[in-house]
Coordinates of C-alpha atoms in Angstrom, one line a residue:
Chain A
M1 CA 27.7 -10.3 -12.4
L2 CA 29.3 -10.3 -9.0
G3 CA 28.5 -6.7 -8.5
E4 CA 24.8 -7.4 -9.3
A5 CA 24.8 -10.3 -6.8
I6 CA 26.3 -8.0 -4.1
R7 CA 23.7 -5.3 -4.9
R8 CA 20.8 -7.8 -4.7
T9 CA 22.2 -9.1 -1.4
K10 CA 22.4 -5.6 0.0
N11 CA 18.8 -4.9 -1.1
D12 CA 17.5 -8.1 0.3
I13 CA 19.2 -8.1 3.7
E14 CA 16.1 -9.7 5.4
G15 CA 16.3 -12.7 3.0
V16 CA 20.0 -13.2 3.7
V17 CA 19.5 -12.9 7.5
L18 CA 16.6 -15.4 7.5
I19 CA 18.4 -18.0 5.3
G20 CA 21.6 -17.5 7.5
G21 CA 19.5 -17.9 10.6
I22 CA 17.8 -21.1 9.3
V23 CA 21.2 -22.6 8.3
G24 CA 22.8 -21.6 11.5
C25 CA 20.0 -22.9 13.7
T26 CA 19.8 -26.2 11.7
L27 CA 23.6 -26.7 12.2
F28 CA 23.4 -25.9 15.9
F29 CA 20.5 -28.2 16.7
S30 CA 21.8 -31.0 14.4
V31 CA 25.1 -31.0 16.3
F32 CA 23.5 -31.1 19.8
E33 CA 20.4 -33.3 18.9
P34 CA 20.8 -36.1 16.3
R35 CA 17.0 -36.5 15.9
F36 CA 16.7 -32.9 14.7
F37 CA 18.1 -33.4 11.1
S38 CA 15.6 -35.9 9.8
L39 CA 12.7 -36.0 7.3
E40 CA 10.4 -37.1 10.1
N41 CA 11.3 -34.0 12.1
L42 CA 10.9 -31.8 9.1
R43 CA 7.4 -33.1 8.8
V44 CA 6.7 -32.2 12.4
I45 CA 8.1 -28.7 11.9
L46 CA 6.0 -28.2 8.8
E47 CA 2.8 -29.4 10.6
T48 CA 3.4 -27.2 13.6
M49 CA 4.3 -24.1 11.6
S50 CA 1.1 -24.2 9.5
V51 CA -1.1 -22.2 12.0
L52 CA 1.6 -19.6 12.7
T53 CA 2.3 -19.2 8.9
I54 CA -1.4 -18.6 8.1
L55 CA -1.7 -16.0 11.0
S56 CA 1.6 -14.3 10.0
L57 CA 0.6 -14.1 6.3
G58 CA -2.7 -12.5 7.3
L59 CA -0.9 -9.9 9.4
N60 CA 1.6 -9.4 6.6
L61 CA -1.3 -8.2 4.4
L62 CA -2.3 -5.6 7.0
L63 CA 1.2 -4.5 7.7
I64 CA 1.7 -3.9 4.0
A65 CA -1.3 -1.6 4.0
G66 CA 0.0 0.3 7.1
E67 CA -2.3 -1.3 9.6
I68 CA -2.2 -4.0 12.3
D69 CA -4.6 -6.5 13.8
I70 CA -4.0 -8.0 17.2
S71 CA -7.5 -9.4 17.5
F72 CA -6.4 -12.5 15.5
T73 CA -5.8 -14.7 18.5
S74 CA -9.4 -14.2 19.7
V75 CA -10.8 -14.5 16.2
L76 CA -9.0 -17.8 15.8
E77 CA -10.6 -19.1 19.0
F78 CA -13.9 -17.7 18.0
A79 CA -13.9 -19.6 14.7
A80 CA -12.8 -22.9 16.4
A81 CA -15.5 -22.4 19.1
I82 CA -18.3 -21.9 16.6
V83 CA -17.3 -25.1 14.7
A84 CA -17.0 -27.0 18.0
I85 CA -20.4 -25.9 19.2
L86 CA -22.1 -26.5 15.8
S87 CA -20.5 -29.9 15.6
G88 CA -22.1 -30.8 18.9
W89 CA -25.4 -29.7 17.3
R90 CA -24.6 -32.0 14.3
F91 CA -24.6 -29.2 11.8
P92 CA -23.3 -30.2 8.3
T93 CA -19.6 -29.5 8.1
P94 CA -19.7 -27.0 5.2
L95 CA -22.4 -25.0 7.0
A96 CA -20.5 -25.0 10.2
I97 CA -17.4 -23.8 8.4
A98 CA -19.4 -21.1 6.5
I99 CA -21.0 -19.8 9.7
A100 CA -17.6 -19.7 11.5
L101 CA -16.1 -17.8 8.5
F102 CA -19.0 -15.4 8.4
G103 CA -18.2 -14.7 12.1
T104 CA -14.6 -13.9 11.2
V105 CA -15.7 -11.7 8.3
F106 CA -18.0 -9.8 10.7
V107 CA -15.1 -9.1 13.1
G108 CA -12.9 -8.1 10.1
I109 CA -15.6 -5.7 8.9
V110 CA -16.0 -4.2 12.4
N111 CA -12.2 -3.7 12.7
G112 CA -12.0 -2.2 9.3
F113 CA -15.0 0.1 9.8
F114 CA -13.7 1.7 13.0
T115 CA -10.2 2.0 11.5
V116 CA -11.2 3.4 8.1
K117 CA -14.3 5.3 8.8
L118 CA -13.7 6.6 12.3
R119 CA -9.9 6.8 11.8
I120 CA -9.2 5.2 15.2
P121 CA -5.7 3.6 15.1
S122 CA -6.0 -0.1 14.1
F123 CA -3.9 -1.1 17.1
L124 CA -6.5 0.3 19.5
V125 CA -9.5 -0.9 17.6
T126 CA -8.2 -4.5 17.4
L127 CA -7.0 -4.4 21.0
A128 CA -10.6 -3.7 21.9
S129 CA -12.0 -6.3 19.6
Q130 CA -9.5 -8.9 20.9
V131 CA -10.9 -8.3 24.4
I132 CA -14.5 -8.4 23.3
V133 CA -14.2 -11.4 21.1
G134 CA -12.1 -13.2 23.7
G135 CA -15.0 -12.5 26.2
V136 CA -17.5 -13.9 23.7
V137 CA -15.4 -17.1 23.3
L138 CA -15.3 -17.5 27.1
I139 CA -19.1 -17.3 27.3
M140 CA -19.5 -19.6 24.2
C141 CA -17.2 -22.2 25.7
N142 CA -18.4 -21.7 29.2
Y143 CA -14.8 -21.3 30.4
R144 CA -14.0 -24.9 29.3
A145 CA -12.7 -26.8 26.2
V146 CA -15.5 -27.9 23.8
L147 CA -14.9 -31.1 21.9
I148 CA -15.1 -31.1 18.1
S149 CA -17.1 -34.2 17.2
D150 CA -17.4 -33.6 13.5
Q151 CA -15.0 -36.2 11.9
A152 CA -15.4 -34.8 8.4
F153 CA -14.2 -31.4 9.8
L154 CA -11.2 -33.0 11.6
N155 CA -10.3 -34.9 8.4
L156 CA -10.5 -31.8 6.3
F157 CA -7.8 -30.0 8.3
Y158 CA -5.8 -32.7 10.1
S159 CA -6.0 -36.0 8.2
R160 CA -3.1 -37.3 6.2
P161 CA -4.4 -37.5 2.6
V162 CA -1.0 -38.2 0.9
G163 CA 1.8 -40.1 2.8
K164 CA 2.5 -38.9 6.4
V165 CA 2.0 -35.2 5.8
A166 CA -1.1 -33.7 7.5
A167 CA -3.6 -31.7 5.5
C168 CA -2.8 -28.5 7.3
V169 CA 0.6 -28.4 5.5
Y170 CA -1.3 -28.4 2.1
W171 CA -3.6 -25.7 3.4
M172 CA -0.5 -23.7 4.4
V173 CA 1.1 -24.1 1.0
V174 CA -2.1 -23.3 -1.0
I175 CA -2.8 -20.2 1.2
A176 CA 0.7 -18.9 0.9
F177 CA 0.6 -19.4 -2.9
C178 CA -2.8 -17.6 -3.2
L179 CA -1.6 -14.7 -1.1
W180 CA 1.7 -14.4 -3.1
F181 CA -0.4 -14.3 -6.2
F182 CA -2.8 -11.8 -4.8
L183 CA 0.0 -9.4 -3.7
M184 CA 2.3 -9.8 -6.7
K185 CA 0.0 -10.4 -9.6
T186 CA -3.2 -8.6 -9.0
K187 CA -4.3 -4.9 -9.1
L188 CA -5.6 -5.2 -5.5
G189 CA -2.3 -6.5 -4.3
R190 CA -0.5 -3.5 -5.9
W191 CA -3.0 -1.2 -4.3
A192 CA -2.3 -2.7 -0.9
F193 CA 1.4 -1.7 -1.2
A194 CA 0.5 1.7 -2.5
T195 CA -2.0 2.3 0.3
G196 CA 0.6 1.4 2.9
G197 CA 3.5 3.2 1.1
N198 CA 1.8 6.6 0.6
A199 CA -2.0 6.6 1.3
E200 CA -2.4 10.2 0.1
A201 CA -0.7 9.5 -3.2
A202 CA -2.7 6.4 -3.7
R203 CA -5.9 8.3 -3.0
L204 CA -5.0 11.1 -5.4
M205 CA -4.4 8.4 -8.1
G206 CA -7.9 7.2 -7.6
I207 CA -7.2 4.1 -5.4
P208 CA -10.0 3.5 -2.9
T209 CA -7.7 3.2 0.0
G210 CA -10.4 2.7 2.6
R211 CA -12.0 -0.2 0.7
V212 CA -8.6 -1.8 0.2
K213 CA -7.9 -1.7 4.0
L214 CA -11.4 -3.0 4.7
L215 CA -10.9 -5.9 2.4
L216 CA -7.5 -6.7 4.0
F217 CA -9.1 -6.7 7.5
V218 CA -11.7 -9.1 6.2
L219 CA -9.1 -11.4 4.6
N220 CA -7.0 -11.3 7.8
G221 CA -10.1 -12.3 9.8
C222 CA -10.8 -15.2 7.4
L223 CA -7.2 -16.4 7.6
A224 CA -7.4 -16.3 11.4
G225 CA -10.5 -18.4 11.1
V226 CA -8.7 -21.0 8.9
A227 CA -5.9 -21.1 11.5
G228 CA -8.5 -21.7 14.1
F229 CA -9.9 -24.7 12.1
I230 CA -6.4 -26.2 11.9
L231 CA -5.6 -25.6 15.6
G232 CA -9.0 -26.9 16.6
S233 CA -8.6 -30.0 14.4
R234 CA -5.2 -30.7 15.9
A235 CA -6.5 -30.4 19.5
M236 CA -9.9 -31.9 18.5
S237 CA -11.4 -29.1 20.6
A238 CA -11.8 -25.4 21.0
R239 CA -11.0 -23.6 24.2
P240 CA -10.5 -20.0 25.4
L241 CA -6.9 -18.8 25.2
M242 CA -5.8 -21.7 23.0
S243 CA -3.9 -19.3 20.7
S244 CA -2.3 -16.9 23.2
G245 CA 1.2 -18.2 22.4
Y246 CA 0.8 -17.1 18.8
L247 CA 0.5 -13.4 19.4
M248 CA 4.2 -12.4 19.5
P249 CA 5.6 -14.8 16.9
A250 CA 2.8 -14.0 14.4
I251 CA 3.6 -10.3 14.6
A252 CA 7.4 -10.9 14.7
A253 CA 7.5 -13.1 11.6
P254 CA 6.3 -10.5 9.0
I255 CA 8.4 -7.8 10.6
M256 CA 11.5 -10.1 10.5
A257 CA 10.6 -10.6 6.8
G258 CA 10.9 -6.9 6.0
A259 CA 7.4 -5.6 6.7
S260 CA 7.4 -2.2 8.3
L261 CA 4.9 -0.9 10.8
T262 CA 4.5 2.2 8.6
G263 CA 3.4 0.1 5.6
G264 CA 4.4 -0.4 2.0
R265 CA 6.7 -3.3 2.6
G266 CA 6.3 -7.0 3.1
S267 CA 6.9 -10.4 1.5
V268 CA 5.0 -13.7 1.5
L269 CA 8.0 -15.9 0.8
K270 CA 10.2 -14.2 3.5
T271 CA 7.4 -14.4 6.0
V272 CA 7.2 -18.1 5.4
L273 CA 11.0 -18.3 5.9
A274 CA 10.7 -16.3 9.1
V275 CA 8.0 -18.6 10.5
F276 CA 10.2 -21.6 9.5
L277 CA 13.1 -20.1 11.4
L278 CA 11.0 -19.5 14.5
S279 CA 9.5 -23.1 14.2
I280 CA 13.0 -24.6 14.0
V281 CA 13.9 -22.8 17.2
T282 CA 10.7 -24.0 18.9
N283 CA 11.3 -27.6 17.7
G284 CA 15.0 -27.6 18.5
V285 CA 14.5 -26.3 22.1
S286 CA 11.8 -28.9 22.6
L287 CA 14.0 -31.8 21.3
L288 CA 16.9 -30.6 23.5
G289 CA 14.5 -31.0 26.5
L290 CA 14.9 -27.3 27.5
E291 CA 12.1 -25.4 29.2
P292 CA 9.8 -23.3 26.9
A293 CA 11.2 -20.1 28.5
Y294 CA 14.5 -20.7 26.5
R295 CA 12.4 -20.8 23.3
D296 CA 10.9 -17.4 24.1
I297 CA 14.4 -16.0 24.9
L298 CA 15.8 -17.3 21.7
M299 CA 12.9 -16.0 19.6
G300 CA 13.1 -12.6 21.1
A301 CA 16.9 -12.5 20.5
I302 CA 16.4 -13.5 16.9
L303 CA 13.9 -10.8 16.4
V304 CA 16.2 -8.2 17.9
V305 CA 19.1 -9.3 15.8
A306 CA 17.1 -9.3 12.6
L307 CA 15.7 -5.8 13.2
S308 CA 19.1 -4.5 14.3
I309 CA 20.8 -5.7 11.0
R310 CA 18.0 -4.1 9.0
Q311 CA 18.3 -0.8 10.9
L312 CA 22.1 -0.8 10.5
Q313 CA 21.6 -1.1 6.8
V314 CA 19.0 1.8 6.8
L315 CA 21.4 4.0 8.8
A316 CA 24.3 3.1 6.5
G317 CA 22.2 4.1 3.5
Q318 CA 21.4 7.4 5.1
E319 CA 25.0 8.2 5.5
Chain B
M1 CA -7.2 35.6 -29.2
S2 CA -6.7 31.9 -28.8
E3 CA -9.5 29.5 -27.8
V4 CA -10.4 29.4 -24.1
V5 CA -10.1 25.9 -22.6
L6 CA -10.7 26.6 -19.0
E7 CA -12.7 29.4 -17.3
C8 CA -13.3 30.0 -13.6
R9 CA -16.1 32.4 -12.8
N10 CA -16.4 33.9 -9.3
I11 CA -14.9 31.0 -7.4
T12 CA -15.3 31.5 -3.7
K13 CA -14.3 29.1 -1.0
H14 CA -15.0 29.4 2.8
Y15 CA -13.4 27.2 5.4
K16 CA -15.1 27.4 8.8
G17 CA -15.4 31.2 8.8
V18 CA -12.2 31.8 6.8
C19 CA -12.5 33.0 3.3
A20 CA -9.7 31.3 1.2
L21 CA -10.9 32.5 -2.2
R22 CA -13.1 35.6 -3.0
G23 CA -14.7 35.7 -6.4
V24 CA -11.7 34.5 -8.4
S25 CA -12.3 34.6 -12.2
F26 CA -9.8 33.9 -14.9
K27 CA -9.4 32.2 -18.3
L28 CA -6.8 29.7 -19.5
Y29 CA -6.2 29.7 -23.3
K30 CA -5.1 26.8 -25.5
N31 CA -1.3 26.1 -25.5
E32 CA -0.8 28.8 -22.8
V33 CA 1.2 28.5 -19.6
L34 CA -0.6 30.5 -16.9
G35 CA 1.3 31.2 -13.7
I36 CA -0.5 31.7 -10.5
V37 CA 1.7 33.3 -7.9
G38 CA 1.2 34.7 -4.4
D39 CA 2.5 34.6 -0.9
N40 CA 1.6 32.0 1.7
G41 CA -2.1 32.0 2.5
A42 CA -2.9 33.7 -0.8
G43 CA -5.2 30.8 -1.9
K44 CA -3.1 29.2 -4.5
S45 CA -3.3 25.7 -3.0
T46 CA -7.1 26.0 -2.5
L47 CA -7.5 27.1 -6.1
I48 CA -5.5 24.2 -7.5
K49 CA -7.4 21.8 -5.2
I50 CA -10.7 23.0 -6.7
L51 CA -9.4 22.7 -10.2
R52 CA -8.3 19.1 -9.6
G53 CA -11.5 18.1 -7.9
A54 CA -10.1 17.6 -4.4
V55 CA -12.1 20.5 -2.9
H56 CA -15.6 21.8 -3.8
P57 CA -16.0 25.6 -4.2
T58 CA -18.5 27.3 -2.0
S59 CA -19.8 29.1 -5.0
G60 CA -18.8 29.9 -8.6
E61 CA -18.5 27.8 -11.7
I62 CA -15.8 26.1 -13.8
L63 CA -16.2 25.8 -17.6
L64 CA -14.2 23.4 -19.7
N65 CA -14.3 24.2 -23.4
G66 CA -17.4 26.3 -22.7
Q67 CA -19.2 23.5 -20.8
R68 CA -20.0 23.9 -17.1
V69 CA -18.4 21.1 -15.1
S70 CA -18.6 19.9 -11.5
F71 CA -15.9 17.7 -10.0
Q72 CA -16.9 15.4 -7.1
N73 CA -13.4 14.0 -6.8
P74 CA -10.0 14.0 -8.5
R75 CA -11.1 11.1 -10.7
D76 CA -13.8 13.3 -12.2
A77 CA -11.3 15.9 -13.1
M78 CA -9.0 13.3 -14.7
D79 CA -11.9 11.9 -16.7
C80 CA -12.5 15.5 -18.0
G81 CA -8.9 15.8 -19.2
I82 CA -7.3 17.6 -16.3
Q83 CA -4.2 16.1 -14.8
C84 CA -2.1 17.3 -12.0
V85 CA 1.6 17.1 -11.1
Y86 CA 1.4 17.4 -7.3
Q87 CA 3.8 19.4 -5.1
D88 CA 4.9 16.3 -3.3
L89 CA 4.7 14.4 -6.6
A90 CA 2.3 11.7 -5.1
L91 CA 4.8 8.9 -5.7
V92 CA 5.0 5.8 -3.6
D93 CA 8.7 5.3 -2.6
E94 CA 8.4 1.6 -2.0
L95 CA 7.1 0.9 -5.5
S96 CA 9.1 0.8 -8.8
V97 CA 9.0 3.6 -11.4
K98 CA 6.8 1.4 -13.6
D99 CA 4.4 0.7 -10.8
N100 CA 4.1 4.4 -9.9
F101 CA 3.6 5.3 -13.5
F102 CA 0.5 3.1 -13.6
L103 CA -0.7 3.7 -10.1
G104 CA -4.5 3.4 -10.0
R105 CA -4.8 2.6 -13.7
E106 CA -2.9 -0.7 -14.0
I107 CA -3.1 -2.6 -17.2
E108 CA -4.5 -6.1 -16.8
R109 CA -4.7 -9.3 -18.9
K110 CA -6.7 -12.4 -18.5
L111 CA -4.8 -15.5 -17.2
F112 CA -6.4 -18.7 -18.5
G113 CA -8.9 -16.5 -20.2
F114 CA -10.7 -15.4 -17.1
L115 CA -8.4 -14.4 -14.2
P116 CA -7.4 -10.7 -14.3
V117 CA -3.7 -10.3 -13.6
L118 CA -1.3 -7.4 -14.0
D119 CA 0.2 -7.1 -17.5
E120 CA 3.7 -6.2 -16.4
E121 CA 5.2 -6.4 -19.9
A122 CA 2.6 -4.0 -21.4
M123 CA 3.1 -1.6 -18.5
Y124 CA 6.9 -1.8 -18.9
M125 CA 6.7 -1.0 -22.6
E126 CA 4.3 1.9 -22.2
A127 CA 6.3 3.4 -19.3
A128 CA 9.6 3.1 -21.3
H129 CA 8.0 4.8 -24.3
A130 CA 6.7 7.7 -22.1
L131 CA 10.0 8.3 -20.5
R132 CA 11.8 8.1 -23.9
Q133 CA 9.4 10.8 -25.2
I134 CA 10.4 13.2 -22.5
G135 CA 14.1 12.4 -22.8
Y136 CA 14.5 10.4 -19.5
E137 CA 15.1 7.0 -21.0
E138 CA 18.0 6.4 -18.6
I139 CA 15.6 6.1 -15.6
P140 CA 15.5 2.3 -14.7
L141 CA 11.8 1.3 -14.7
N142 CA 12.3 -1.4 -12.1
A143 CA 14.2 0.8 -9.7
Q144 CA 12.4 1.9 -6.5
V145 CA 11.3 5.5 -6.7
A146 CA 13.1 6.1 -3.4
D147 CA 16.4 5.5 -5.2
L148 CA 15.8 8.2 -7.9
S149 CA 17.2 11.8 -7.8
G150 CA 14.8 14.7 -7.3
G151 CA 14.8 15.5 -11.0
Q152 CA 14.1 11.9 -12.0
R153 CA 11.2 11.8 -9.5
Q154 CA 9.8 15.0 -11.1
A155 CA 10.2 13.4 -14.6
V156 CA 8.3 10.3 -13.5
A157 CA 5.4 12.4 -12.0
I158 CA 5.2 14.6 -15.1
A159 CA 5.3 11.6 -17.5
R160 CA 2.6 9.9 -15.5
A161 CA 0.4 13.0 -15.7
V162 CA 0.9 13.5 -19.4
F163 CA 0.9 9.9 -20.8
T164 CA -2.4 8.8 -19.4
R165 CA -5.9 7.9 -20.5
P166 CA -8.1 9.8 -21.2
E167 CA -5.4 12.0 -22.6
P168 CA -5.3 15.3 -20.7
F169 CA -5.5 18.7 -22.4
I170 CA -4.9 20.7 -19.2
L171 CA -2.0 20.2 -16.8
L172 CA -2.0 21.6 -13.3
M173 CA 1.6 21.9 -11.9
D174 CA 1.7 22.6 -8.2
E175 CA 5.1 24.0 -7.1
P176 CA 6.9 21.8 -9.6
T177 CA 10.3 23.3 -8.9
S178 CA 10.1 23.6 -5.1
A179 CA 12.4 20.7 -4.3
L180 CA 14.8 21.0 -7.2
S181 CA 18.3 22.3 -7.7
E182 CA 18.9 25.0 -10.3
K183 CA 19.8 22.4 -12.9
G184 CA 16.6 20.5 -12.1
K185 CA 14.5 23.7 -12.4
Q186 CA 15.9 24.4 -15.8
K187 CA 15.0 20.8 -16.9
V188 CA 11.4 21.4 -15.7
F189 CA 11.2 24.7 -17.6
Q190 CA 12.3 22.8 -20.7
F191 CA 9.6 20.3 -20.0
V192 CA 7.0 23.1 -19.7
S193 CA 8.1 24.6 -23.0
F194 CA 7.9 21.2 -24.6
L195 CA 4.5 20.4 -23.1
K196 CA 2.8 23.6 -24.0
K197 CA 2.8 22.6 -27.7
N198 CA 0.1 20.1 -26.8
Y199 CA -1.3 21.2 -23.5
S200 CA -2.6 24.2 -21.6
I201 CA -0.8 24.5 -18.3
V202 CA -1.6 26.1 -15.0
L203 CA 1.6 26.5 -13.0
V204 CA 1.3 27.4 -9.4
T205 CA 4.5 28.6 -7.8
H206 CA 5.9 31.0 -5.3
D207 CA 9.2 31.1 -7.2
L208 CA 8.8 34.4 -9.2
N209 CA 11.9 33.8 -11.3
A210 CA 10.4 30.5 -12.3
A211 CA 7.1 32.1 -13.1
L212 CA 8.7 34.8 -15.3
Q213 CA 10.8 32.2 -17.1
A214 CA 8.1 29.6 -17.8
C215 CA 4.8 31.4 -18.1
D216 CA 3.0 33.3 -20.8
R217 CA 0.7 35.1 -18.4
I218 CA 0.8 35.7 -14.6
I219 CA -2.0 36.1 -12.1
I220 CA -1.2 37.3 -8.6
L221 CA -3.4 36.1 -5.8
K222 CA -3.5 38.0 -2.5
L223 CA -5.7 37.1 0.4
G224 CA -7.9 35.0 -1.9
E225 CA -8.4 37.7 -4.6
I226 CA -6.8 38.3 -7.9
V227 CA -4.9 41.6 -7.5
F228 CA -2.9 41.5 -10.8
E229 CA -3.1 39.9 -14.2
S230 CA -0.7 40.5 -17.0
S231 CA 1.2 38.9 -19.9
V232 CA 4.9 38.3 -19.0
H233 CA 5.9 39.9 -22.2
D234 CA 5.2 43.3 -20.8
G235 CA 8.6 43.7 -19.3
L236 CA 7.6 42.4 -15.9
S237 CA 10.3 42.1 -13.2
V238 CA 10.5 40.1 -10.0
E239 CA 10.7 43.3 -8.0
E240 CA 7.4 44.6 -9.6
L241 CA 5.7 41.3 -8.8
I242 CA 6.9 41.4 -5.2
S243 CA 5.6 44.9 -4.7
L244 CA 2.1 43.7 -5.8
M245 CA 2.0 40.6 -3.5

């Protein structure tokens, strides 16, 4: 029984590192800042991590299939900008959301098309689309913040329907559960792992790897759109570059959770844990009154430590 | 003479000015192991790709049980009863043995009567049965394929090819012993002897000892043409085969 526990621990080094990191950071910040260890602060952390969680889970899907999308920051702003502009024109809330999601689906299809059909590396395709969509957002917003005046929309993503917890936390939980279900319980989820693990083998076994990747680009675009709705609701506005701070942590979280840039690996639960760890650091640094630069340094250090431990395990396995 | 299950007539394949196969014709009989051997560049890989539907011939025809067939993709070949054990085994290291076994043909059940989800229990039972049938019941079905030995990986690939739906009647084995130890090779030959009771097998290899040991008949391909065809019971030796290649 002990041997089995040790074997599982060795096989799940990312989970051990993440839980260790969460416990360690919680202890550290609790000692130096008494306000840190409270239910009220946990609520704040959960609310602030919702956007990053949804973005990271979207990227996790693509990393599993061996692809990456760095256009999500611009897509997030794009969705928020569409809703903001349409709310000014008094569009019905469901219609505004549908149009914004249609926009994110379109970007996902374009990213997927160039990656799958023209075989351009997804990093380059999505780098280009990030710049293009970012430019479109600048024009749409006229270089300024656009207020979101649709109260129903704001309520949908940032009201407090039960107790003090904001709706965005429920969105985060529901989306995380749905993605876990998709990846672990459905055929398409299994095909995503197979496509990233060995695309040629998957193709030989009759899996339509191109269509799987296209679907995941679209899903990732939609998730960036939902993250845009939440961020827009929190700020009650949309503005260019509102999501620039999410680029690094959204990519780092799934990688800390075990996703590989070459595909075939990734976990919803561990990605949520990784985002929780990064959010604890952000929150703790803020409560201690330190400059945001310290948060970046700590986040970078955590990423390097997590990757180093995993790599040491890989090297030990090879020996 | 036994019944012909597969016949290739004048198969030719051109790749951008290079002729990979020139009028290749042969027959595969029921419960026969046909070895296709040849040096690098002889056209073995192209021929097997055509037979499994991954490549279209420039000209020529393929007949299955006397009926002319045309494969647009590997799925068409599988649907016609041709399965392939690929040289690199076509396994996904990150997935479990069970998941690899059902790759692309997962069994589903309805959750709440409408939501299709993977039926892990049914897949587990079927994969366990298949591995038991070929004497590899010790392979843990939930282990990652990356953690298996070369012989175990080969067993998973062979079991996947054999125990599938629609049930195949022709097995294509592309260099099945290339990455195996001597012990592993012997195990594959045992497999082949066991499988030929129910299947007709095309075994592509550059290992002449393997071909002589496992095959009933051998064809030698050279620069895209068949230069030799004989039963292995005619006292063939490795040296003789080498001289013909």
